Amino acid sequence: MNKILIASHGHLASGIQSSLDILTGLGKEVSVIDAYVDDRDYTKDIKTFVEDLHGKTGVIFTDLLGGSVNQKVMLEVAQQKNIFVITGTNLAIVLSVALSTDSVTKESLQELIAASQVQLVEVSHDDTNLSDDSFLE
Amino acid sequence: MIAQLRIDDRLIHGQVALVWTKELDTPGIVVANDNAASNEMVQMTLKMATPTGKKLLIRSVDEAIKVFNNPKGKGMRMFALTNNVADALKIAQNVDDIDGINVANVGRFADNSEGETHQVGSTLMLSDSELAALKELVKLDTPVFQQVVPSNQKASIASMLKNK
């Protein structure tokens, strides 16, 4: 599995971890930072994640572009070509990366991100049901 | 052939759509459920939950059994879903080619009209009739286990049913 850190203002990061765990059982496999819920200097935790990669590929998810958490992350990874930073994080993109069996690349991440957008859901009257034969083809 | 028959009261949902279809490499998902087969709103939500590139068939339990026994489907890996034990038992008794039966999530949304439920493990809450059906299910030759997500170990249902 790709190495993952999720960092957010407050408990969004550990909340996504909890959802990931219910859906896939992979909650323990990701690192999280819930920033500003206490006095901890979480930049240390970013550094630890980066060091533990030992140059291998990693993905850091942050909550808001331009938010302080994202800024701190960018400062820590500016020199690291092996780390991708994704912001505006939602559960869909974290799931996609966590379940991706290949090591991610810039191109593969762009595809996963495109398939993980927030969207308006409307009642659709799609009554195209498959016949037995077309299903079994 | 049925690569896995899963009993899950949520039918197609995150664990199933994202994780299991990938793990089992099943191009076809069959929801065997009488209510879903006749309810367009339920069909809409199931279609919404089906991953891109996977085929979905929604049938009543009896119609689904015909699909599973259709010679054309012999070489196709199918992921079959019911939302209760009794429906799964009916399928297992009438279909030969099933690799395994996964009793994953049962009873959370049940109406509990039969009174008290029997807790089996953390995700199975069974009425008297569902418990009886599960006891019948483990007597069959097909392996019956619980594995909510692939990273869990398979747990034998027969051993979970001891003393029940």
Short mmCIF file of C-alpha atoms in Angstrom, two decimals:
data_model
loop_
_atom_site.label_atom_id
_atom_site.label_comp_id
_atom_site.label_asym_id
_atom_site.label_seq_id
_atom_site.Cartn_x
_atom_site.Cartn_y
_atom_site.Cartn_z
CA MET A 1 0.00 0.00 0.00
CA ASN A 2 1.13 3.56 -0.71
CA LYS A 3 2.40 5.40 2.38
CA ILE A 4 -0.23 7.93 3.43
CA LEU A 5 -0.41 10.87 5.85
CA ILE A 6 -3.66 12.76 6.34
CA ALA A 7 -3.35 16.18 8.02
CA SER A 8 -6.24 18.49 8.90
CA HIS A 9 -7.47 21.27 11.11
CA GLY A 10 -9.17 19.40 13.94
CA HIS A 11 -10.44 15.83 13.78
CA LEU A 12 -11.17 15.53 10.05
CA ALA A 13 -7.97 13.50 9.56
CA SER A 14 -8.71 10.93 12.26
CA GLY A 15 -12.35 10.99 11.11
CA ILE A 16 -11.33 9.99 7.59
CA GLN A 17 -9.09 7.34 9.17
CA SER A 18 -12.12 5.98 11.04
CA SER A 19 -14.21 5.86 7.85
CA LEU A 20 -11.34 4.21 5.95
CA ASP A 21 -11.09 1.59 8.67
CA ILE A 22 -14.80 0.75 8.56
CA LEU A 23 -14.78 0.49 4.77
CA THR A 24 -11.47 -1.29 4.21
CA GLY A 25 -9.89 -2.25 7.53
CA LEU A 26 -6.85 -0.18 6.52
CA GLY A 27 -7.23 2.57 9.15
CA LYS A 28 -4.10 1.55 11.04
CA GLU A 29 -2.03 1.74 7.85
CA VAL A 30 -2.31 5.53 7.52
CA SER A 31 -0.72 8.27 9.62
CA VAL A 32 -2.87 11.20 10.74
CA ILE A 33 -2.40 14.66 12.17
CA ASP A 34 -5.35 16.37 13.86
CA ALA A 35 -3.82 19.86 14.08
CA TYR A 36 -4.81 22.45 16.73
CA VAL A 37 -6.81 20.11 18.94
CA ASP A 38 -4.04 20.54 21.51
CA ASP A 39 -0.77 22.48 21.89
CA ARG A 40 1.36 19.95 20.04
CA ASP A 41 3.77 21.22 17.37
CA TYR A 42 2.59 18.94 14.59
CA THR A 43 5.39 19.93 12.19
CA LYS A 44 7.43 17.29 14.04
CA ASP A 45 4.89 14.68 12.98
CA ILE A 46 5.17 15.79 9.34
CA LYS A 47 8.97 15.49 9.58
CA THR A 48 8.69 12.00 11.09
CA PHE A 49 6.44 10.84 8.23
CA VAL A 50 8.86 12.26 5.66
CA GLU A 51 11.90 10.67 7.33
CA ASP A 52 10.22 7.29 7.69
CA LEU A 53 9.69 7.18 3.91
CA HIS A 54 13.48 6.99 3.36
CA GLY A 55 12.99 8.42 -0.12
CA LYS A 56 10.15 6.09 -1.09
CA THR A 57 6.93 7.43 -2.59
CA GLY A 58 4.40 8.92 -0.17
CA VAL A 59 1.15 10.86 -0.37
CA ILE A 60 0.12 13.60 2.06
CA PHE A 61 -3.52 14.66 2.13
CA THR A 62 -4.41 18.08 3.53
CA ASP A 63 -7.80 19.69 4.03
CA LEU A 64 -7.57 23.22 2.55
CA LEU A 65 -5.39 24.79 -0.08
CA GLY A 66 -3.60 27.70 1.57
CA GLY A 67 -4.61 26.63 5.08
CA SER A 68 -1.86 26.61 7.68
CA VAL A 69 -1.72 22.81 7.76
CA ASN A 70 -1.16 22.74 4.00
CA GLN A 71 1.46 25.49 4.34
CA LYS A 72 3.39 23.57 7.01
CA VAL A 73 3.27 20.44 4.87
CA MET A 74 4.52 22.29 1.79
CA LEU A 75 7.43 23.71 3.75
CA GLU A 76 8.44 20.24 4.90
CA VAL A 77 8.19 18.54 1.52
CA ALA A 78 9.45 21.32 -0.76
CA GLN A 79 12.71 19.45 -1.33
CA GLN A 80 11.14 15.98 -1.53
CA LYS A 81 10.47 14.75 -5.05
CA ASN A 82 9.08 11.45 -3.74
CA ILE A 83 6.10 13.01 -1.96
CA PHE A 84 2.82 14.10 -3.51
CA VAL A 85 0.56 16.55 -1.70
CA ILE A 86 -3.19 16.48 -2.34
CA THR A 87 -5.51 19.11 -0.89
CA GLY A 88 -9.27 19.54 -0.71
CA THR A 89 -9.22 15.97 0.54
CA ASN A 90 -12.37 13.88 0.61
CA LEU A 91 -13.00 10.26 1.59
CA ALA A 92 -13.23 9.10 -2.03
CA ILE A 93 -9.70 10.16 -2.95
CA VAL A 94 -8.17 8.72 0.23
CA LEU A 95 -9.93 5.40 -0.45
CA SER A 96 -8.76 5.38 -4.06
CA VAL A 97 -5.13 5.96 -3.13
CA ALA A 98 -5.25 3.53 -0.19
CA LEU A 99 -6.70 0.79 -2.40
CA SER A 100 -4.41 1.50 -5.34
CA THR A 101 -2.15 -1.53 -5.69
CA ASP A 102 0.48 0.25 -7.78
CA SER A 103 2.86 2.89 -6.48
CA VAL A 104 1.24 6.19 -7.42
CA THR A 105 2.59 8.55 -10.07
CA LYS A 106 1.59 12.10 -10.90
CA GLU A 107 -0.47 10.78 -13.83
CA SER A 108 -2.23 8.05 -11.83
CA LEU A 109 -3.05 10.53 -9.06
CA GLN A 110 -4.56 12.94 -11.54
CA GLU A 111 -6.84 10.17 -12.82
CA LEU A 112 -7.88 9.14 -9.31
CA ILE A 113 -8.55 12.76 -8.37
CA ALA A 114 -10.70 13.30 -11.46
CA ALA A 115 -12.83 10.30 -10.43
CA SER A 116 -13.20 11.48 -6.82
CA GLN A 117 -14.83 14.89 -7.20
CA VAL A 118 -17.65 16.20 -5.04
CA GLN A 119 -20.84 16.18 -7.07
CA LEU A 120 -24.51 17.01 -6.99
CA VAL A 121 -26.55 13.82 -6.82
CA GLU A 122 -29.96 13.88 -8.41
CA VAL A 123 -32.68 11.30 -8.70
CA SER A 124 -32.19 9.73 -12.08
CA HIS A 125 -34.71 7.60 -13.85
CA ASP A 126 -32.22 5.26 -15.39
CA ASP A 127 -34.42 2.27 -16.16
CA THR A 128 -31.85 0.50 -18.30
CA ASN A 129 -31.88 -2.89 -16.64
CA LEU A 130 -29.73 -5.61 -18.16
CA SER A 131 -31.34 -8.78 -19.47
CA ASP A 132 -29.96 -12.10 -18.20
CA ASP A 133 -28.30 -12.68 -21.56
CA SER A 134 -26.55 -9.33 -21.78
CA PHE A 135 -25.34 -9.73 -18.19
CA LEU A 136 -23.90 -13.18 -18.86
CA GLU A 137 -22.21 -12.20 -22.13
CA MET B 1 -20.08 -19.43 -11.12
CA ILE B 2 -20.49 -17.55 -7.84
CA ALA B 3 -17.05 -16.45 -6.63
CA GLN B 4 -18.66 -15.34 -3.40
CA LEU B 5 -22.18 -15.22 -2.02
CA ARG B 6 -22.21 -12.39 0.49
CA ILE B 7 -24.95 -11.77 3.03
CA ASP B 8 -24.94 -8.05 3.71
CA ASP B 9 -27.94 -6.02 4.82
CA ARG B 10 -26.48 -3.01 3.03
CA LEU B 11 -26.28 -4.97 -0.28
CA ILE B 12 -23.91 -2.90 -2.46
CA HIS B 13 -22.06 -0.31 -0.38
CA GLY B 14 -18.53 0.95 0.20
CA GLN B 15 -17.00 -2.29 1.52
CA VAL B 16 -18.56 -4.23 -1.32
CA ALA B 17 -18.30 -1.84 -4.24
CA LEU B 18 -14.79 -0.60 -3.65
CA VAL B 19 -13.03 -3.37 -1.88
CA TRP B 20 -14.56 -6.76 -2.58
CA THR B 21 -15.20 -6.47 -6.31
CA LYS B 22 -11.51 -5.66 -6.66
CA GLU B 23 -10.37 -8.41 -4.29
CA LEU B 24 -12.54 -11.08 -5.94
CA ASP B 25 -12.02 -9.85 -9.50
CA THR B 26 -15.69 -10.28 -10.34
CA PRO B 27 -16.94 -8.44 -13.44
CA GLY B 28 -20.58 -9.16 -12.55
CA ILE B 29 -22.57 -8.30 -9.42
CA VAL B 30 -25.94 -9.98 -8.86
CA VAL B 31 -28.26 -8.57 -6.21
CA ALA B 32 -30.76 -11.30 -5.32
CA ASN B 33 -33.50 -9.49 -3.44
CA ASP B 34 -37.25 -9.52 -3.93
CA ASN B 35 -37.74 -5.96 -2.69
CA ALA B 36 -34.97 -4.51 -4.85
CA ALA B 37 -36.30 -6.37 -7.90
CA SER B 38 -39.61 -4.54 -7.60
CA ASN B 39 -38.54 -1.14 -6.21
CA GLU B 40 -37.19 1.44 -8.65
CA MET B 41 -35.78 3.70 -5.94
CA VAL B 42 -33.76 0.85 -4.45
CA GLN B 43 -32.58 -0.05 -7.97
CA MET B 44 -31.44 3.54 -8.46
CA THR B 45 -29.33 3.53 -5.29
CA LEU B 46 -27.83 0.16 -6.21
CA LYS B 47 -26.89 1.39 -9.68
CA MET B 48 -25.32 4.46 -8.10
CA ALA B 49 -23.21 2.22 -5.86
CA THR B 50 -21.98 -0.04 -8.65
CA PRO B 51 -18.37 0.68 -9.61
CA THR B 52 -17.65 1.84 -13.14
CA GLY B 53 -16.93 -1.10 -15.41
CA LYS B 54 -18.90 -3.66 -13.36
CA LYS B 55 -22.14 -5.18 -14.63
CA LEU B 56 -25.10 -5.21 -12.26
CA LEU B 57 -28.10 -7.52 -12.34
CA ILE B 58 -30.99 -7.03 -9.88
CA ARG B 59 -33.33 -10.00 -9.62
CA SER B 60 -35.77 -11.62 -7.24
CA VAL B 61 -34.23 -14.56 -5.39
CA ASP B 62 -35.98 -17.11 -7.63
CA GLU B 63 -34.99 -15.32 -10.84
CA ALA B 64 -31.40 -14.95 -9.58
CA ILE B 65 -31.16 -18.71 -9.01
CA LYS B 66 -32.02 -19.21 -12.69
CA VAL B 67 -29.22 -16.82 -13.66
CA PHE B 68 -26.70 -18.62 -11.43
CA ASN B 69 -27.67 -21.95 -13.00
CA ASN B 70 -27.62 -20.63 -16.57
CA PRO B 71 -24.92 -22.60 -18.45
CA LYS B 72 -23.83 -19.34 -20.11
CA GLY B 73 -22.64 -18.07 -16.72
CA LYS B 74 -20.36 -21.01 -15.96
CA GLY B 75 -17.18 -19.19 -16.88
CA MET B 76 -18.22 -15.81 -15.45
CA ARG B 77 -17.07 -14.88 -11.95
CA MET B 78 -20.15 -13.49 -10.22
CA PHE B 79 -20.40 -11.70 -6.90
CA ALA B 80 -23.81 -12.52 -5.44
CA LEU B 81 -25.47 -10.48 -2.70
CA THR B 82 -28.46 -11.08 -0.45
CA ASN B 83 -29.48 -8.98 2.52
CA ASN B 84 -30.62 -11.84 4.73
CA VAL B 85 -29.66 -15.39 5.64
CA ALA B 86 -32.88 -17.06 4.46
CA ASP B 87 -32.43 -15.80 0.88
CA ALA B 88 -28.79 -16.96 0.87
CA LEU B 89 -29.83 -20.38 2.15
CA LYS B 90 -32.34 -20.72 -0.67
CA ILE B 91 -29.64 -19.85 -3.22
CA ALA B 92 -27.09 -22.20 -1.64
CA GLN B 93 -29.61 -25.06 -1.69
CA ASN B 94 -30.39 -24.51 -5.36
CA VAL B 95 -27.02 -23.56 -6.89
CA ASP B 96 -24.02 -25.91 -7.02
CA ASP B 97 -21.20 -23.69 -8.15
CA ILE B 98 -20.44 -21.42 -5.13
CA ASP B 99 -16.87 -20.92 -3.92
CA GLY B 100 -17.77 -19.51 -0.53
CA ILE B 101 -20.48 -17.85 1.52
CA ASN B 102 -19.54 -14.75 3.48
CA VAL B 103 -21.95 -13.86 6.27
CA ALA B 104 -20.84 -10.26 6.66
CA ASN B 105 -23.46 -7.86 8.04
CA VAL B 106 -26.92 -8.93 9.14
CA GLY B 107 -29.76 -7.44 11.17
CA ARG B 108 -28.85 -3.80 11.70
CA PHE B 109 -31.79 -2.62 9.61
CA ALA B 110 -34.16 -5.48 10.37
CA ASP B 111 -37.62 -4.62 11.71
CA ASN B 112 -37.12 -6.96 14.69
CA SER B 113 -40.79 -7.89 14.59
CA GLU B 114 -39.86 -11.36 15.80
CA GLY B 115 -38.70 -9.98 19.13
CA GLU B 116 -35.30 -10.49 20.71
CA THR B 117 -32.29 -10.98 18.45
CA HIS B 118 -29.28 -13.25 18.80
CA GLN B 119 -25.93 -11.49 18.62
CA VAL B 120 -23.33 -13.58 16.75
CA GLY B 121 -19.99 -11.83 16.58
CA SER B 122 -20.11 -8.05 16.31
CA THR B 123 -21.92 -7.63 12.99
CA LEU B 124 -24.65 -10.30 13.05
CA MET B 125 -27.92 -9.68 14.88
CA LEU B 126 -30.18 -12.58 14.05
CA SER B 127 -33.87 -13.20 14.64
CA ASP B 128 -34.97 -16.72 15.58
CA SER B 129 -35.72 -17.59 11.95
CA GLU B 130 -32.45 -16.07 10.67
CA LEU B 131 -30.48 -18.02 13.29
CA ALA B 132 -32.25 -21.22 12.24
CA ALA B 133 -31.43 -20.46 8.58
CA LEU B 134 -27.78 -19.87 9.44
CA LYS B 135 -27.60 -23.21 11.25
CA GLU B 136 -28.96 -24.86 8.09
CA LEU B 137 -26.47 -22.93 5.94
CA VAL B 138 -23.39 -24.22 7.79
CA LYS B 139 -24.56 -27.82 7.23
CA LEU B 140 -24.02 -27.45 3.47
CA ASP B 141 -20.76 -28.39 1.75
CA THR B 142 -19.86 -24.84 0.75
CA PRO B 143 -17.47 -23.00 3.13
CA VAL B 144 -19.42 -20.52 5.28
CA PHE B 145 -17.36 -17.80 6.94
CA GLN B 146 -17.34 -14.19 8.03
CA GLN B 147 -14.89 -11.70 6.58
CA VAL B 148 -16.27 -8.15 6.61
CA VAL B 149 -13.31 -6.67 4.73
CA PRO B 150 -10.45 -8.58 3.05
CA SER B 151 -7.90 -7.43 5.64
CA ASN B 152 -9.88 -9.35 8.30
CA GLN B 153 -9.13 -13.03 8.89
CA LYS B 154 -11.88 -15.41 7.75
CA ALA B 155 -13.82 -16.58 10.81
CA SER B 156 -15.72 -19.85 10.69
CA ILE B 157 -19.45 -19.36 11.19
CA ALA B 158 -19.83 -22.90 12.54
CA SER B 159 -17.51 -22.06 15.44
CA MET B 160 -19.25 -18.72 16.01
CA LEU B 161 -22.54 -20.60 16.31
CA LYS B 162 -21.35 -22.92 19.09
CA ASN B 163 -23.61 -22.61 22.15
CA LYS B 164 -26.19 -20.59 20.18
#
